[in-house]
């Protein structure tokens, strides 16, 4: 990959979107370096438990290191920092609009939280900034957060697996409850430490509808789905969730509430395909790649093209933070280009 990076360009023309670039090679290097530093491959419990007998016959050296080496985290940090220093990539954001919800008022853990992005969270629409990375709204070849990606009919067609059976889908791609519970409240608190301003409640139902960032949370939805962070609404299809399906003009096939209860429109009693198994056994489906215009059924229905993103700039930033968080002392690393940096 280092050799490839010497010969492939830093950018490619828009008609060649999907071809690897220098950043793609560097991004894959960074990911591999982080894997190599992780406990699975770096003398951690998993490496010692699962790979302890994996030795080369020629010299009896372990394929997977059985001894922890902190410096590997610094090597991985250097690989991430090299991409950050390129100045080619940045996080994809959508400017705040009239329907962007106000930032929570009770966040005190970060003194810069209310500053304008990128110093803080103000001035952008968090739901749209996240959702449009994946659902086809953002123009992928212009998206400066995508380090390595391509358009994918497989991703586009896979959205049918999550669509409700009543509207041309197969009600699959289920999410388990523990994933739902991992999503935080609007102010960043966990469901177990929710605040009075943004409470978590498993009893009762919402009494009125609310709208934000082009998303509508209808009334009569379980209160456990209210007051959640924006990634939740961009990613999760829950019982009572509104499916816009705006591209179809057929009455009864757009702006539909989908409910997964036993006798409801996408529950077990409504399943029709195969052995009547096309209902979500967990009560949740993933909507991360589904656009509000997408419709698999109904007159004039269509589905937007979707990107398959292999390396994002957000990945690099999070991996860099992870690497630094695992360092307990300073390490000086020299990369393949001869540049030296110290990480601590």
Short mmCIF file of C-alpha atoms in Angstrom, two decimals:
data_model
loop_
_atom_site.label_atom_id
_atom_site.label_comp_id
_atom_site.label_asym_id
_atom_site.label_seq_id
_atom_site.Cartn_x
_atom_site.Cartn_y
_atom_site.Cartn_z
CA UNK A 1 0.00 0.00 0.00
CA UNK A 2 2.91 2.37 0.70
CA UNK A 3 4.27 1.63 -2.77
CA UNK A 4 0.85 2.09 -4.34
CA UNK A 5 0.49 5.47 -2.65
CA UNK A 6 3.62 6.66 -4.45
CA UNK A 7 2.05 6.11 -7.86
CA UNK A 8 -1.69 6.73 -7.58
CA UNK A 9 -3.06 10.30 -7.63
CA UNK A 10 -4.32 12.26 -4.66
CA UNK A 11 -7.64 12.87 -6.45
CA UNK A 12 -9.49 11.43 -9.45
CA UNK A 13 -11.94 13.07 -11.90
CA UNK A 14 -15.62 12.91 -10.96
CA UNK A 15 -16.32 10.36 -13.70
CA UNK A 16 -13.81 8.01 -12.06
CA UNK A 17 -15.32 8.18 -8.58
CA UNK A 18 -14.59 4.86 -6.90
CA UNK A 19 -11.03 4.55 -8.17
CA UNK A 20 -8.53 4.38 -5.28
CA UNK A 21 -6.47 7.45 -4.48
CA UNK A 22 -3.41 8.15 -2.38
CA UNK A 23 -5.74 8.84 0.54
CA UNK A 24 -7.42 5.45 0.04
CA UNK A 25 -4.06 3.69 0.34
CA UNK A 26 -3.14 5.73 3.40
CA UNK A 27 -6.58 5.12 4.91
CA UNK A 28 -6.25 1.35 4.57
CA UNK A 29 -2.77 1.53 6.08
CA UNK A 30 -4.17 3.46 9.05
CA UNK A 31 -6.92 0.92 9.59
CA UNK A 32 -4.50 -2.02 9.43
CA UNK A 33 -2.14 -0.27 11.87
CA UNK A 34 -5.00 0.20 14.32
CA UNK A 35 -5.94 -3.46 13.99
CA UNK A 36 -2.32 -4.44 14.62
CA UNK A 37 -2.23 -2.32 17.79
CA UNK A 38 -5.53 -3.66 19.13
CA UNK A 39 -5.69 -6.37 21.84
CA UNK A 40 -6.74 -8.96 19.26
CA UNK A 41 -3.31 -8.82 17.58
CA UNK A 42 -1.13 -7.12 20.16
CA UNK A 43 -0.63 -9.44 23.11
CA UNK A 44 -4.10 -8.96 24.50
CA UNK A 45 -6.25 -11.66 26.08
CA UNK A 46 -7.85 -12.57 22.76
CA UNK A 47 -4.47 -12.94 21.04
CA UNK A 48 -3.22 -15.20 23.82
CA UNK A 49 -6.42 -17.22 23.97
CA UNK A 50 -7.23 -17.73 20.32
CA UNK A 51 -3.91 -17.42 18.52
CA UNK A 52 -1.41 -18.82 21.03
CA UNK A 53 -0.78 -21.95 18.93
CA UNK A 54 -0.45 -20.13 15.61
CA UNK A 55 3.28 -20.45 14.84
CA UNK A 56 5.33 -20.57 11.67
CA UNK A 57 6.78 -24.02 11.16
CA UNK A 58 10.05 -22.60 9.88
CA UNK A 59 11.11 -20.80 13.06
CA UNK A 60 8.27 -21.32 15.56
CA UNK A 61 7.56 -17.57 15.75
CA UNK A 62 3.98 -16.59 16.56
CA UNK A 63 2.00 -15.20 13.65
CA UNK A 64 0.09 -13.06 16.16
CA UNK A 65 2.14 -11.19 18.73
CA UNK A 66 1.77 -12.60 22.24
CA UNK A 67 3.59 -9.63 23.78
CA UNK A 68 2.00 -6.19 24.12
CA UNK A 69 3.85 -3.35 22.38
CA UNK A 70 2.49 0.13 23.12
CA UNK A 71 4.50 1.62 20.28
CA UNK A 72 2.12 0.03 17.79
CA UNK A 73 -0.51 2.56 18.91
CA UNK A 74 1.92 5.38 18.10
CA UNK A 75 2.62 3.84 14.68
CA UNK A 76 -1.14 3.74 14.06
CA UNK A 77 -1.50 7.33 15.27
CA UNK A 78 1.16 8.43 12.79
CA UNK A 79 -0.71 6.66 9.99
CA UNK A 80 -3.90 8.52 10.89
CA UNK A 81 -2.14 11.86 11.34
CA UNK A 82 -0.59 11.58 7.89
CA UNK A 83 -4.08 11.67 6.36
CA UNK A 84 -5.16 14.54 8.59
CA UNK A 85 -2.10 16.52 7.50
CA UNK A 86 -2.92 16.05 3.81
CA UNK A 87 -5.59 18.76 4.08
CA UNK A 88 -7.68 16.94 1.48
CA UNK A 89 -10.55 15.74 3.62
CA UNK A 90 -13.07 17.20 6.05
CA UNK A 91 -16.25 16.13 7.79
CA UNK A 92 -19.44 16.36 5.76
CA UNK A 93 -21.86 18.84 7.29
CA UNK A 94 -25.16 20.41 6.30
CA UNK A 95 -25.80 23.98 7.35
CA UNK A 96 -28.46 24.52 10.00
CA UNK A 97 -31.90 25.40 8.64
CA UNK A 98 -35.18 26.78 9.98
CA UNK A 99 -36.22 23.32 11.19
CA UNK A 100 -32.90 22.33 12.78
CA UNK A 101 -33.57 21.68 16.47
CA UNK A 102 -31.83 23.93 18.98
CA UNK A 103 -28.88 22.43 20.79
CA UNK A 104 -29.69 20.95 24.22
CA UNK A 105 -29.32 23.56 26.94
CA UNK A 106 -27.89 21.37 29.68
CA UNK A 107 -24.60 20.22 28.11
CA UNK A 108 -21.75 21.35 30.36
CA UNK A 109 -19.09 18.67 29.83
CA UNK A 110 -17.60 20.45 26.79
CA UNK A 111 -16.96 24.20 27.17
CA UNK A 112 -16.87 24.58 23.37
CA UNK A 113 -20.10 22.69 22.68
CA UNK A 114 -22.11 25.79 21.80
CA UNK A 115 -19.43 27.27 19.54
CA UNK A 116 -19.88 27.29 15.77
CA UNK A 117 -18.72 24.16 13.97
CA UNK A 118 -15.95 22.97 13.71
CA UNK A 119 -15.07 24.34 17.15
CA UNK A 120 -18.44 23.25 18.51
CA UNK A 121 -21.81 21.85 17.46
CA UNK A 122 -23.61 25.06 16.50
CA UNK A 123 -24.47 26.09 12.95
CA UNK A 124 -24.96 22.63 11.44
CA UNK A 125 -27.88 20.23 11.18
CA UNK A 126 -26.76 17.04 12.97
CA UNK A 127 -29.43 14.74 11.54
CA UNK A 128 -28.95 15.79 7.93
CA UNK A 129 -25.15 15.91 8.26
CA UNK A 130 -25.15 12.27 9.34
CA UNK A 131 -28.01 10.83 7.29
CA UNK A 132 -27.02 12.36 3.97
CA UNK A 133 -23.62 10.64 4.13
CA UNK A 134 -25.36 7.33 3.45
CA UNK A 135 -28.86 7.76 2.04
CA UNK A 136 -27.94 9.11 -1.39
CA UNK A 137 -28.80 12.78 -0.78
CA UNK A 138 -25.20 14.01 -0.75
CA UNK A 139 -23.29 13.91 -4.03
CA UNK A 140 -20.68 11.29 -3.27
CA UNK A 141 -17.98 12.38 -5.71
CA UNK A 142 -18.08 15.86 -4.16
CA UNK A 143 -18.21 14.62 -0.57
CA UNK A 144 -14.90 15.52 1.06
CA UNK A 145 -15.45 13.08 3.93
CA UNK A 146 -15.29 10.04 1.66
CA UNK A 147 -11.70 8.86 1.45
CA UNK A 148 -12.50 5.61 -0.33
CA UNK A 149 -15.96 4.77 -1.64
CA UNK A 150 -18.00 3.93 -4.70
CA UNK A 151 -21.59 3.81 -5.87
CA UNK A 152 -23.07 0.40 -5.16
CA UNK A 153 -26.18 -1.25 -6.56
CA UNK A 154 -25.72 -3.87 -3.84
CA UNK A 155 -26.22 -1.24 -1.13
CA UNK A 156 -29.12 0.32 -3.05
CA UNK A 157 -30.87 -3.03 -3.52
CA UNK A 158 -30.16 -4.09 0.05
CA UNK A 159 -32.44 -1.33 1.36
CA UNK A 160 -35.37 -3.46 0.22
CA UNK A 161 -34.45 -5.89 3.01
CA UNK A 162 -35.34 -3.26 5.59
CA UNK A 163 -38.48 -1.91 3.89
CA UNK A 164 -41.84 -2.88 5.36
CA UNK A 165 -43.53 -5.84 3.64
CA UNK A 166 -46.67 -3.77 3.07
CA UNK A 167 -44.62 -1.41 0.92
CA UNK A 168 -42.49 -3.72 -1.19
CA UNK A 169 -39.88 -4.83 1.31
CA UNK A 170 -38.92 -7.89 3.33
CA UNK A 171 -38.82 -6.45 6.86
CA UNK A 172 -35.34 -7.79 7.55
CA UNK A 173 -32.07 -6.20 8.65
CA UNK A 174 -33.25 -6.21 12.24
CA UNK A 175 -31.57 -4.36 15.09
CA UNK A 176 -31.52 -5.91 18.57
CA UNK A 177 -32.70 -4.04 21.64
CA UNK A 178 -29.21 -3.59 23.09
CA UNK A 179 -28.22 -1.58 19.99
CA UNK A 180 -31.30 0.61 20.41
CA UNK A 181 -30.43 1.13 24.06
CA UNK A 182 -26.89 2.18 23.13
CA UNK A 183 -28.16 5.27 21.32
CA UNK A 184 -28.03 8.25 23.64
CA UNK A 185 -30.50 10.93 24.55
CA UNK A 186 -30.52 14.29 22.77
CA UNK A 187 -28.12 15.81 25.29
CA UNK A 188 -25.64 12.95 25.08
CA UNK A 189 -26.64 11.16 28.27
CA UNK A 190 -27.29 7.42 28.30
CA UNK A 191 -30.80 6.11 28.77
CA UNK A 192 -29.85 5.10 32.32
CA UNK A 193 -28.74 8.61 33.28
CA UNK A 194 -31.28 10.65 31.32
CA UNK A 195 -31.96 14.20 32.45
CA UNK A 196 -35.20 15.92 33.39
CA UNK A 197 -34.93 18.00 30.23
CA UNK A 198 -34.62 14.93 27.97
CA UNK A 199 -36.13 12.04 29.92
CA UNK A 200 -36.13 8.38 28.92
CA UNK A 201 -39.41 6.61 29.60
CA UNK A 202 -40.47 3.09 28.65
CA UNK A 203 -44.05 3.68 29.81
CA UNK A 204 -46.70 5.42 27.75
CA UNK A 205 -46.84 7.04 24.33
CA UNK A 206 -46.13 10.45 22.84
CA UNK A 207 -49.16 12.72 22.93
CA UNK A 208 -48.33 15.02 20.03
CA UNK A 209 -46.22 14.98 16.90
CA UNK A 210 -42.95 16.84 16.55
CA UNK A 211 -40.91 17.73 13.47
CA UNK A 212 -37.22 18.54 13.08
CA UNK A 213 -34.66 18.45 10.26
CA UNK A 214 -37.26 17.16 7.81
CA UNK A 215 -38.09 14.27 10.15
CA UNK A 216 -41.49 13.77 11.75
CA UNK A 217 -42.02 11.90 15.00
CA UNK A 218 -45.71 11.09 15.12
CA UNK A 219 -47.99 11.00 18.15
CA UNK A 220 -48.86 7.67 19.79
CA UNK A 221 -45.28 6.40 19.54
CA UNK A 222 -43.62 4.79 22.55
CA UNK A 223 -41.96 7.43 24.73
CA UNK A 224 -38.74 5.40 24.66
CA UNK A 225 -38.22 6.71 21.12
CA UNK A 226 -38.62 10.38 22.07
CA UNK A 227 -35.79 12.75 23.05
CA UNK A 228 -33.13 10.58 21.38
CA UNK A 229 -29.98 11.70 19.58
CA UNK A 230 -30.17 12.49 15.86
CA UNK A 231 -28.29 9.36 14.75
CA UNK A 232 -31.14 7.30 16.21
CA UNK A 233 -33.72 8.93 13.96
CA UNK A 234 -31.43 8.69 10.93
CA UNK A 235 -30.73 5.00 11.49
CA UNK A 236 -33.62 3.18 13.19
CA UNK A 237 -37.03 2.10 11.97
CA UNK A 238 -39.20 1.50 15.04
CA UNK A 239 -42.87 0.75 15.55
CA UNK A 240 -44.81 3.91 14.75
CA UNK A 241 -41.99 5.35 12.62
CA UNK A 242 -43.11 7.39 9.61
CA UNK A 243 -41.88 6.13 6.23
CA UNK A 244 -42.20 9.05 3.75
CA UNK A 245 -41.62 7.11 0.48
CA UNK A 246 -42.15 10.42 -1.31
CA UNK A 247 -41.23 9.30 -4.83
CA UNK A 248 -44.42 7.30 -5.32
CA UNK A 249 -47.62 9.11 -6.21
CA UNK A 250 -49.92 6.21 -5.37
CA UNK A 251 -52.35 6.91 -2.57
CA UNK A 252 -51.70 4.75 0.47
CA UNK A 253 -48.11 4.08 -0.51
CA UNK A 254 -46.46 7.20 0.90
CA UNK A 255 -46.40 8.99 4.27
CA UNK A 256 -47.25 5.80 6.09
CA UNK A 257 -46.77 4.90 9.74
CA UNK A 258 -45.23 1.45 10.01
CA UNK A 259 -46.03 -0.60 13.08
CA UNK A 260 -44.54 -3.95 13.98
CA UNK A 261 -47.08 -5.24 16.53
CA UNK A 262 -48.52 -8.72 15.98
CA UNK A 263 -51.68 -7.60 14.19
CA UNK A 264 -50.36 -4.33 12.75
CA UNK A 265 -49.42 -3.40 9.18
CA UNK A 266 -45.90 -4.86 9.30
CA UNK A 267 -46.23 -7.34 12.16
CA UNK A 268 -46.31 -11.12 12.07
CA UNK A 269 -49.94 -11.33 10.95
CA UNK A 270 -49.18 -9.12 7.95
CA UNK A 271 -46.24 -11.23 6.75
CA UNK A 272 -46.92 -12.75 3.33
CA UNK A 273 -43.67 -13.94 1.76
CA UNK A 274 -41.96 -17.31 2.13
CA UNK A 275 -43.00 -19.04 5.34
CA UNK A 276 -44.64 -15.84 6.59
CA UNK A 277 -41.34 -14.82 8.13
CA UNK A 278 -40.96 -11.37 6.58
CA UNK A 279 -41.54 -9.43 9.76
CA UNK A 280 -38.84 -7.95 12.04
CA UNK A 281 -38.49 -10.36 14.95
CA UNK A 282 -36.87 -7.65 17.11
CA UNK A 283 -39.33 -4.88 16.24
CA UNK A 284 -36.61 -2.70 14.67
CA UNK A 285 -35.01 -2.32 11.24
CA UNK A 286 -32.05 -0.26 10.07
CA UNK A 287 -32.92 2.85 8.03
CA UNK A 288 -29.42 4.27 7.74
CA UNK A 289 -29.25 3.95 3.94
CA UNK A 290 -32.90 4.76 3.26
CA UNK A 291 -33.84 8.17 1.89
CA UNK A 292 -37.22 9.79 2.46
CA UNK A 293 -37.87 9.63 -1.29
CA UNK A 294 -37.13 5.90 -1.57
CA UNK A 295 -40.13 3.74 -2.45
CA UNK A 296 -40.02 0.08 -3.49
CA UNK A 297 -43.72 -0.07 -4.26
CA UNK A 298 -46.31 2.24 -5.78
CA UNK A 299 -46.66 4.21 -9.01
CA UNK A 300 -43.48 6.09 -10.04
CA UNK A 301 -41.64 4.80 -6.97
CA UNK A 302 -37.86 4.91 -7.17
CA UNK A 303 -34.79 4.43 -4.98
CA UNK A 304 -31.81 6.80 -4.94
CA UNK A 305 -28.31 5.54 -5.72
CA UNK A 306 -26.29 4.81 -2.60
CA UNK A 307 -22.57 5.02 -1.85
CA UNK A 308 -20.61 2.19 -0.28
CA UNK A 309 -18.08 3.99 1.91
CA UNK A 310 -15.03 1.94 2.83
CA UNK A 311 -12.98 4.68 4.53
CA UNK A 312 -14.38 7.94 5.95
CA UNK A 313 -12.48 10.88 7.35
CA UNK A 314 -14.57 10.44 10.51
CA UNK A 315 -13.05 6.94 10.81
CA UNK A 316 -9.58 8.45 10.74
CA UNK A 317 -10.34 11.04 13.42
CA UNK A 318 -11.89 8.47 15.75
CA UNK A 319 -9.05 6.02 15.22
CA UNK A 320 -6.52 8.78 15.90
CA UNK A 321 -8.26 9.58 19.19
CA UNK A 322 -8.29 5.89 20.10
CA UNK A 323 -4.58 5.59 19.40
CA UNK A 324 -3.65 8.58 21.56
CA UNK A 325 -5.91 7.34 24.33
CA UNK A 326 -3.87 4.13 24.56
CA UNK A 327 -0.48 5.84 24.94
CA UNK A 328 1.09 6.16 28.38
CA UNK A 329 4.43 7.56 27.23
CA UNK A 330 5.89 9.44 24.27
CA UNK A 331 6.95 7.68 21.06
CA UNK A 332 8.69 9.18 18.03
CA UNK A 333 7.59 7.65 14.75
CA UNK A 334 9.14 8.10 11.30
CA UNK A 335 6.82 7.34 8.39
CA UNK A 336 7.67 5.96 4.96
CA UNK A 337 8.31 9.48 3.66
CA UNK A 338 10.91 10.14 6.37
CA UNK A 339 8.73 12.50 8.41
CA UNK A 340 9.14 12.15 12.18
CA UNK A 341 6.53 13.05 14.80
CA UNK A 342 6.24 12.43 18.51
CA UNK A 343 2.99 11.11 19.97
CA UNK A 344 2.05 11.00 23.63
#
